[in-house]
Short mmCIF file of N, CA, C and O in Angstrom, two decimals:
data_model
loop_
_atom_site.label_atom_id
_atom_site.label_comp_id
_atom_site.label_asym_id
_atom_site.label_seq_id
_atom_site.Cartn_x
_atom_site.Cartn_y
_atom_site.Cartn_z
N MET A 454 -10.14 -8.06 -14.75
CA MET A 454 -9.65 -6.70 -14.65
C MET A 454 -8.42 -6.57 -15.55
O MET A 454 -7.55 -7.42 -15.56
N GLU A 455 -8.39 -5.48 -16.29
CA GLU A 455 -7.30 -5.24 -17.23
C GLU A 455 -6.01 -4.89 -16.51
O GLU A 455 -6.02 -4.28 -15.43
N ARG A 456 -4.91 -5.23 -17.10
CA ARG A 456 -3.57 -4.97 -16.55
C ARG A 456 -3.33 -3.48 -16.26
O ARG A 456 -2.79 -3.14 -15.22
N PRO A 457 -3.72 -2.54 -17.16
CA PRO A 457 -3.50 -1.12 -16.86
C PRO A 457 -4.20 -0.66 -15.58
O PRO A 457 -3.68 0.17 -14.85
N GLU A 458 -5.39 -1.19 -15.32
CA GLU A 458 -6.10 -0.82 -14.09
C GLU A 458 -5.33 -1.29 -12.86
O GLU A 458 -5.26 -0.58 -11.86
N LEU A 459 -4.75 -2.49 -12.93
CA LEU A 459 -3.94 -2.98 -11.81
C LEU A 459 -2.69 -2.13 -11.65
O LEU A 459 -2.31 -1.80 -10.52
N THR A 460 -2.08 -1.79 -12.75
CA THR A 460 -0.86 -0.97 -12.69
C THR A 460 -1.16 0.40 -12.10
O THR A 460 -0.41 0.89 -11.25
N ASP A 461 -2.26 1.00 -12.51
CA ASP A 461 -2.65 2.31 -11.97
C ASP A 461 -2.96 2.22 -10.48
O ASP A 461 -2.52 3.06 -9.69
N ALA A 462 -3.69 1.20 -10.09
CA ALA A 462 -4.02 1.02 -8.68
C ALA A 462 -2.76 0.76 -7.86
O ALA A 462 -2.61 1.27 -6.75
N ALA A 463 -1.85 -0.02 -8.41
CA ALA A 463 -0.59 -0.31 -7.71
C ALA A 463 0.22 0.97 -7.50
O ALA A 463 0.80 1.18 -6.43
N ALA A 464 0.26 1.82 -8.51
CA ALA A 464 0.98 3.09 -8.38
C ALA A 464 0.35 3.97 -7.29
O ALA A 464 1.06 4.58 -6.49
N LEU A 465 -0.98 4.01 -7.26
CA LEU A 465 -1.67 4.76 -6.19
C LEU A 465 -1.31 4.20 -4.82
O LEU A 465 -1.05 4.94 -3.88
N GLY A 466 -1.31 2.88 -4.72
CA GLY A 466 -0.99 2.23 -3.45
C GLY A 466 0.43 2.51 -3.00
O GLY A 466 0.67 2.80 -1.83
N GLY A 467 1.38 2.43 -3.93
CA GLY A 467 2.77 2.71 -3.58
C GLY A 467 2.96 4.14 -3.09
O GLY A 467 3.65 4.40 -2.10
N ALA A 468 2.31 5.08 -3.78
CA ALA A 468 2.39 6.48 -3.36
C ALA A 468 1.72 6.68 -2.00
O ALA A 468 2.21 7.45 -1.17
N ALA A 469 0.62 5.98 -1.77
CA ALA A 469 -0.08 6.11 -0.48
C ALA A 469 0.79 5.59 0.67
O ALA A 469 0.83 6.19 1.74
N VAL A 470 1.49 4.49 0.43
CA VAL A 470 2.37 3.95 1.49
C VAL A 470 3.45 4.97 1.83
O VAL A 470 3.70 5.23 3.01
N VAL A 471 4.08 5.55 0.84
CA VAL A 471 5.13 6.54 1.11
C VAL A 471 4.54 7.73 1.85
O VAL A 471 5.13 8.22 2.82
N ARG A 472 3.37 8.18 1.43
CA ARG A 472 2.74 9.31 2.14
C ARG A 472 2.45 8.97 3.59
O ARG A 472 2.66 9.79 4.49
N ALA A 473 1.97 7.77 3.83
CA ALA A 473 1.61 7.36 5.19
C ALA A 473 2.82 7.15 6.08
O ALA A 473 2.72 7.28 7.30
N THR A 474 3.96 6.83 5.48
CA THR A 474 5.13 6.45 6.29
C THR A 474 6.27 7.45 6.24
O THR A 474 7.24 7.32 6.99
N TRP A 475 6.20 8.45 5.38
CA TRP A 475 7.27 9.45 5.24
C TRP A 475 7.56 10.08 6.59
O TRP A 475 6.66 10.52 7.28
N GLY A 476 8.80 10.12 6.96
CA GLY A 476 9.19 10.74 8.23
C GLY A 476 8.73 9.94 9.43
O GLY A 476 8.65 10.46 10.53
N GLY A 477 8.41 8.67 9.24
CA GLY A 477 7.98 7.82 10.35
C GLY A 477 6.52 8.00 10.69
O GLY A 477 6.19 8.67 11.66
N ARG A 478 5.65 7.45 9.90
CA ARG A 478 4.19 7.49 10.11
C ARG A 478 3.65 8.92 10.13
O ARG A 478 2.97 9.32 11.08
N SER A 479 3.90 9.65 9.10
CA SER A 479 3.46 11.04 9.05
C SER A 479 1.95 11.19 8.86
O SER A 479 1.40 12.24 9.13
N ASP A 480 1.30 10.14 8.39
CA ASP A 480 -0.16 10.18 8.23
C ASP A 480 -0.73 8.93 8.89
O ASP A 480 -1.00 7.92 8.23
N PRO A 481 -0.93 8.97 10.22
CA PRO A 481 -1.35 7.78 10.95
C PRO A 481 -2.71 7.23 10.50
O PRO A 481 -2.92 6.01 10.51
N GLU A 482 -3.61 8.09 10.09
CA GLU A 482 -4.93 7.61 9.64
C GLU A 482 -4.79 6.80 8.35
O GLU A 482 -5.35 5.70 8.24
N LEU A 483 -4.04 7.33 7.40
CA LEU A 483 -3.81 6.61 6.16
C LEU A 483 -3.04 5.32 6.43
O LEU A 483 -3.33 4.28 5.84
N PHE A 484 -2.09 5.37 7.34
CA PHE A 484 -1.33 4.18 7.73
C PHE A 484 -2.29 3.06 8.16
O PHE A 484 -2.22 1.93 7.68
N GLU A 485 -3.21 3.39 9.06
CA GLU A 485 -4.17 2.39 9.56
C GLU A 485 -5.11 1.91 8.46
O GLU A 485 -5.46 0.73 8.41
N GLU A 486 -5.52 2.82 7.59
CA GLU A 486 -6.38 2.41 6.47
C GLU A 486 -5.65 1.43 5.56
O GLU A 486 -6.25 0.47 5.07
N LEU A 487 -4.35 1.66 5.35
CA LEU A 487 -3.57 0.75 4.51
C LEU A 487 -3.40 -0.61 5.19
O LEU A 487 -3.49 -1.65 4.53
N VAL A 488 -3.18 -0.62 6.49
CA VAL A 488 -3.10 -1.88 7.22
C VAL A 488 -4.40 -2.67 7.04
O VAL A 488 -4.37 -3.87 6.74
N CYS A 489 -5.52 -2.00 7.19
CA CYS A 489 -6.82 -2.65 7.00
C CYS A 489 -6.99 -3.13 5.57
O CYS A 489 -7.48 -4.23 5.32
N TRP A 490 -6.59 -2.29 4.62
CA TRP A 490 -6.73 -2.67 3.21
C TRP A 490 -5.92 -3.91 2.89
O TRP A 490 -6.43 -4.86 2.29
N PHE A 491 -4.67 -3.93 3.29
CA PHE A 491 -3.84 -5.11 3.04
C PHE A 491 -4.34 -6.32 3.80
O PHE A 491 -4.32 -7.43 3.30
N GLY A 492 -4.81 -6.12 5.04
CA GLY A 492 -5.24 -7.23 5.89
C GLY A 492 -6.51 -7.91 5.44
O GLY A 492 -6.74 -9.08 5.74
N ARG A 493 -7.37 -7.19 4.72
CA ARG A 493 -8.61 -7.76 4.18
C ARG A 493 -9.40 -8.53 5.23
O ARG A 493 -9.94 -9.59 4.95
N GLY A 494 -9.43 -8.03 6.47
CA GLY A 494 -10.24 -8.66 7.51
C GLY A 494 -9.56 -9.80 8.26
O GLY A 494 -10.15 -10.38 9.15
N ASP A 495 -8.34 -10.12 7.92
CA ASP A 495 -7.60 -11.21 8.56
C ASP A 495 -6.63 -10.62 9.59
O ASP A 495 -5.69 -9.91 9.21
N PRO A 496 -6.83 -10.90 10.89
CA PRO A 496 -5.97 -10.32 11.92
C PRO A 496 -4.48 -10.64 11.74
O PRO A 496 -3.63 -9.78 11.98
N GLN A 497 -4.16 -11.85 11.31
CA GLN A 497 -2.76 -12.19 11.10
C GLN A 497 -2.17 -11.40 9.94
O GLN A 497 -1.04 -10.93 10.01
N ALA A 498 -2.94 -11.26 8.88
CA ALA A 498 -2.48 -10.48 7.73
C ALA A 498 -2.31 -9.01 8.13
O ALA A 498 -1.33 -8.36 7.75
N ARG A 499 -3.25 -8.49 8.90
CA ARG A 499 -3.13 -7.10 9.38
C ARG A 499 -1.85 -6.91 10.16
O ARG A 499 -1.13 -5.93 9.96
N SER A 500 -1.55 -7.84 11.04
CA SER A 500 -0.33 -7.76 11.85
C SER A 500 0.92 -7.80 10.96
O SER A 500 1.85 -7.02 11.15
N PHE A 501 0.91 -8.70 10.00
CA PHE A 501 2.04 -8.81 9.07
C PHE A 501 2.26 -7.49 8.33
O PHE A 501 3.37 -6.97 8.28
N TRP A 502 1.19 -6.97 7.75
CA TRP A 502 1.32 -5.74 6.96
C TRP A 502 1.62 -4.53 7.83
O TRP A 502 2.34 -3.61 7.40
N ALA A 503 1.12 -4.50 9.04
CA ALA A 503 1.46 -3.40 9.96
C ALA A 503 2.96 -3.39 10.22
O ALA A 503 3.59 -2.32 10.23
N ARG A 504 3.54 -4.57 10.41
CA ARG A 504 5.00 -4.65 10.62
C ARG A 504 5.76 -4.19 9.38
O ARG A 504 6.75 -3.46 9.49
N ARG A 505 5.31 -4.61 8.21
CA ARG A 505 5.98 -4.19 6.97
C ARG A 505 5.91 -2.67 6.80
O ARG A 505 6.88 -2.03 6.43
N LEU A 506 4.75 -2.10 7.07
CA LEU A 506 4.59 -0.65 6.96
C LEU A 506 5.41 0.08 8.02
O LEU A 506 6.00 1.13 7.75
N GLU A 507 5.47 -0.46 9.23
CA GLU A 507 6.31 0.12 10.29
C GLU A 507 7.77 0.11 9.88
O GLU A 507 8.50 1.08 10.12
N ASP A 508 8.22 -0.99 9.27
CA ASP A 508 9.60 -1.06 8.79
C ASP A 508 9.88 0.04 7.77
O ASP A 508 10.94 0.66 7.78
N THR A 509 8.92 0.27 6.89
CA THR A 509 9.08 1.32 5.89
C THR A 509 9.11 2.69 6.56
O THR A 509 9.93 3.54 6.21
N ALA A 510 8.24 2.90 7.53
CA ALA A 510 8.22 4.18 8.26
C ALA A 510 9.56 4.42 8.94
O ALA A 510 10.10 5.53 8.90
N THR A 511 10.11 3.38 9.55
CA THR A 511 11.41 3.51 10.22
C THR A 511 12.49 3.84 9.20
O THR A 511 13.33 4.72 9.43
N ALA A 512 12.48 3.15 8.08
CA ALA A 512 13.49 3.40 7.05
C ALA A 512 13.38 4.81 6.50
O ALA A 512 14.40 5.49 6.31
N LEU A 513 12.17 5.28 6.26
CA LEU A 513 11.99 6.63 5.72
C LEU A 513 12.29 7.71 6.75
O LEU A 513 12.61 8.84 6.39
N ALA A 514 12.23 7.39 8.02
CA ALA A 514 12.55 8.36 9.06
C ALA A 514 14.06 8.51 9.22
O ALA A 514 14.53 9.57 9.64
N ASP A 515 14.81 7.47 8.89
CA ASP A 515 16.25 7.44 9.15
C ASP A 515 17.12 7.68 7.92
O ASP A 515 18.33 7.48 7.98
N VAL A 516 16.54 8.11 6.85
CA VAL A 516 17.28 8.19 5.59
C VAL A 516 17.91 9.57 5.39
O VAL A 516 17.30 10.58 5.72
N SER A 517 19.13 9.61 4.84
CA SER A 517 19.78 10.90 4.61
C SER A 517 19.39 11.51 3.27
O SER A 517 19.38 12.71 3.12
N GLY A 518 19.08 10.70 2.28
CA GLY A 518 18.65 11.20 0.98
C GLY A 518 17.22 10.78 0.72
O GLY A 518 16.97 9.92 -0.11
N PRO A 519 16.25 11.33 1.44
CA PRO A 519 14.90 10.80 1.45
C PRO A 519 14.17 10.78 0.11
O PRO A 519 13.43 9.84 -0.14
N ALA A 520 14.35 11.75 -0.73
CA ALA A 520 13.57 11.78 -1.97
C ALA A 520 13.88 10.57 -2.85
O ALA A 520 12.97 9.91 -3.35
N ARG A 521 15.14 10.27 -3.03
CA ARG A 521 15.52 9.13 -3.87
C ARG A 521 15.10 7.82 -3.20
O ARG A 521 14.58 6.91 -3.85
N PHE A 522 15.29 7.73 -1.91
CA PHE A 522 14.91 6.52 -1.18
C PHE A 522 13.39 6.35 -1.18
O PHE A 522 12.88 5.25 -1.36
N ALA A 523 12.67 7.44 -1.00
CA ALA A 523 11.20 7.39 -1.01
C ALA A 523 10.70 6.92 -2.37
O ALA A 523 9.74 6.15 -2.44
N ALA A 524 11.34 7.36 -3.45
CA ALA A 524 10.93 6.93 -4.78
C ALA A 524 11.15 5.42 -4.93
O ALA A 524 10.30 4.72 -5.49
N ALA A 525 12.24 4.92 -4.41
CA ALA A 525 12.50 3.48 -4.46
C ALA A 525 11.47 2.72 -3.63
O ALA A 525 10.96 1.69 -4.06
N GLU A 526 11.15 3.22 -2.45
CA GLU A 526 10.13 2.59 -1.61
C GLU A 526 8.77 2.61 -2.29
O GLU A 526 8.03 1.63 -2.24
N ARG A 527 8.45 3.71 -2.94
CA ARG A 527 7.18 3.79 -3.68
C ARG A 527 7.10 2.70 -4.74
O ARG A 527 6.09 2.01 -4.88
N ASP A 528 8.19 2.51 -5.46
CA ASP A 528 8.22 1.49 -6.50
C ASP A 528 8.11 0.08 -5.91
O ASP A 528 7.40 -0.77 -6.45
N ILE A 529 8.81 -0.16 -4.81
CA ILE A 529 8.74 -1.47 -4.14
C ILE A 529 7.31 -1.74 -3.68
O ILE A 529 6.77 -2.83 -3.90
N TRP A 530 6.69 -0.74 -3.06
CA TRP A 530 5.33 -0.93 -2.55
C TRP A 530 4.31 -1.01 -3.69
O TRP A 530 3.31 -1.71 -3.58
N SER A 531 4.56 -0.33 -4.78
CA SER A 531 3.67 -0.47 -5.94
C SER A 531 3.65 -1.91 -6.41
O SER A 531 2.58 -2.46 -6.73
N GLU A 532 4.81 -2.53 -6.45
CA GLU A 532 4.89 -3.93 -6.86
C GLU A 532 4.19 -4.83 -5.84
O GLU A 532 3.48 -5.77 -6.21
N ARG A 533 4.35 -4.55 -4.56
CA ARG A 533 3.66 -5.33 -3.53
C ARG A 533 2.15 -5.21 -3.67
O ARG A 533 1.43 -6.20 -3.53
N VAL A 534 1.67 -4.01 -3.93
CA VAL A 534 0.24 -3.79 -4.11
C VAL A 534 -0.25 -4.57 -5.33
O VAL A 534 -1.28 -5.26 -5.28
N ARG A 535 0.49 -4.49 -6.42
CA ARG A 535 0.09 -5.21 -7.64
C ARG A 535 0.02 -6.71 -7.38
O ARG A 535 -0.97 -7.36 -7.74
N LEU A 536 1.02 -7.26 -6.74
CA LEU A 536 1.02 -8.70 -6.44
C LEU A 536 -0.13 -9.06 -5.51
O LEU A 536 -0.77 -10.10 -5.66
N HIS A 537 -0.40 -8.19 -4.54
CA HIS A 537 -1.50 -8.41 -3.60
C HIS A 537 -2.83 -8.45 -4.36
O HIS A 537 -3.66 -9.33 -4.12
N LEU A 538 -3.01 -7.52 -5.27
CA LEU A 538 -4.24 -7.48 -6.05
C LEU A 538 -4.37 -8.69 -6.96
O LEU A 538 -5.46 -9.25 -7.10
N GLU A 539 -3.28 -9.09 -7.57
CA GLU A 539 -3.34 -10.21 -8.50
C GLU A 539 -3.72 -11.52 -7.84
O GLU A 539 -4.33 -12.37 -8.48
N GLN A 540 -3.40 -11.69 -6.57
CA GLN A 540 -3.73 -12.95 -5.91
C GLN A 540 -5.18 -13.01 -5.41
O GLN A 540 -5.64 -14.06 -5.00
N LEU A 541 -5.89 -11.90 -5.49
CA LEU A 541 -7.29 -11.88 -5.06
C LEU A 541 -8.21 -12.43 -6.15
O LEU A 541 -7.96 -12.22 -7.34
N PRO A 542 -9.31 -13.09 -5.76
CA PRO A 542 -10.32 -13.48 -6.76
C PRO A 542 -10.88 -12.22 -7.44
O PRO A 542 -10.88 -11.13 -6.86
N ASP A 543 -11.40 -12.38 -8.66
CA ASP A 543 -11.83 -11.24 -9.46
C ASP A 543 -12.75 -10.26 -8.72
O ASP A 543 -12.50 -9.07 -8.71
N GLY A 544 -13.81 -10.74 -8.10
CA GLY A 544 -14.75 -9.85 -7.41
C GLY A 544 -14.09 -9.11 -6.26
O GLY A 544 -14.30 -7.91 -6.06
N GLU A 545 -13.28 -9.82 -5.52
CA GLU A 545 -12.55 -9.21 -4.40
C GLU A 545 -11.52 -8.21 -4.92
O GLU A 545 -11.31 -7.15 -4.32
N ARG A 546 -10.88 -8.53 -6.03
CA ARG A 546 -9.88 -7.63 -6.62
C ARG A 546 -10.52 -6.31 -7.02
O ARG A 546 -9.99 -5.24 -6.73
N GLU A 547 -11.68 -6.39 -7.66
CA GLU A 547 -12.36 -5.17 -8.07
C GLU A 547 -12.76 -4.32 -6.86
O GLU A 547 -12.62 -3.09 -6.88
N ARG A 548 -13.23 -4.98 -5.83
CA ARG A 548 -13.59 -4.26 -4.59
C ARG A 548 -12.34 -3.64 -3.96
O ARG A 548 -12.37 -2.49 -3.51
N ALA A 549 -11.24 -4.38 -3.93
CA ALA A 549 -10.00 -3.87 -3.34
C ALA A 549 -9.47 -2.66 -4.11
O ALA A 549 -8.99 -1.69 -3.51
N VAL A 550 -9.56 -2.71 -5.44
CA VAL A 550 -9.12 -1.57 -6.25
C VAL A 550 -9.99 -0.35 -5.95
O VAL A 550 -9.48 0.76 -5.77
N ALA A 551 -11.29 -0.54 -5.86
CA ALA A 551 -12.19 0.57 -5.54
C ALA A 551 -11.88 1.14 -4.16
O ALA A 551 -11.86 2.37 -3.98
N GLU A 552 -11.64 0.28 -3.18
CA GLU A 552 -11.30 0.75 -1.84
C GLU A 552 -9.99 1.52 -1.84
O GLU A 552 -9.88 2.56 -1.17
N LEU A 553 -9.01 1.02 -2.57
CA LEU A 553 -7.72 1.70 -2.64
C LEU A 553 -7.86 3.07 -3.29
O LEU A 553 -7.31 4.05 -2.80
N ARG A 554 -8.62 3.14 -4.35
CA ARG A 554 -8.86 4.44 -5.00
C ARG A 554 -9.55 5.40 -4.04
O ARG A 554 -9.22 6.59 -4.00
N ALA A 555 -10.52 4.91 -3.29
CA ALA A 555 -11.24 5.77 -2.35
C ALA A 555 -10.31 6.29 -1.25
O ALA A 555 -10.35 7.48 -0.93
N LEU A 556 -9.49 5.43 -0.69
CA LEU A 556 -8.64 5.91 0.40
C LEU A 556 -7.54 6.82 -0.11
O LEU A 556 -7.13 7.74 0.60
N THR A 557 -7.09 6.66 -1.34
CA THR A 557 -6.08 7.57 -1.87
C THR A 557 -6.69 8.90 -2.29
O THR A 557 -6.03 9.92 -2.20
N ARG A 558 -7.94 8.90 -2.70
CA ARG A 558 -8.62 10.16 -3.03
C ARG A 558 -8.75 11.04 -1.78
O ARG A 558 -8.76 12.25 -1.89
N ASP A 559 -8.82 10.41 -0.62
CA ASP A 559 -8.99 11.16 0.61
C ASP A 559 -7.73 11.90 1.04
O ASP A 559 -7.78 12.69 1.96
N GLY A 560 -6.60 11.67 0.38
CA GLY A 560 -5.43 12.41 0.80
C GLY A 560 -4.22 12.31 -0.09
O GLY A 560 -3.34 13.13 -0.01
N THR A 561 -4.16 11.31 -0.96
CA THR A 561 -2.95 11.15 -1.74
C THR A 561 -3.16 11.33 -3.22
O THR A 561 -2.22 11.47 -3.96
N GLY A 562 -4.40 11.21 -3.69
CA GLY A 562 -4.65 11.16 -5.12
C GLY A 562 -4.82 12.48 -5.72
O GLY A 562 -4.69 12.75 -6.83
#
């Protein structure tokens, strides 16, 4: 998979995380879809990522300058998504990118 495709998918993922967590889990369905996407079928991974996303939701709920903070969170999560994708085997990576695009088309893309 080419680097631009990973970068584009990572940007979609970062934006989806902010949308799902803005104001403290403002989009619970997308939140759960992201937990599943990051978890890739592993219950421990799902739990880990659910906590990370909850932390982001809490931070975005308690911020006084949300737009600037949300942009920073989007960038942080974009990098996390990119790293997550890079560690997957090629076939799994392609499937994960397709899944991410599909879930972002449903509300964030």
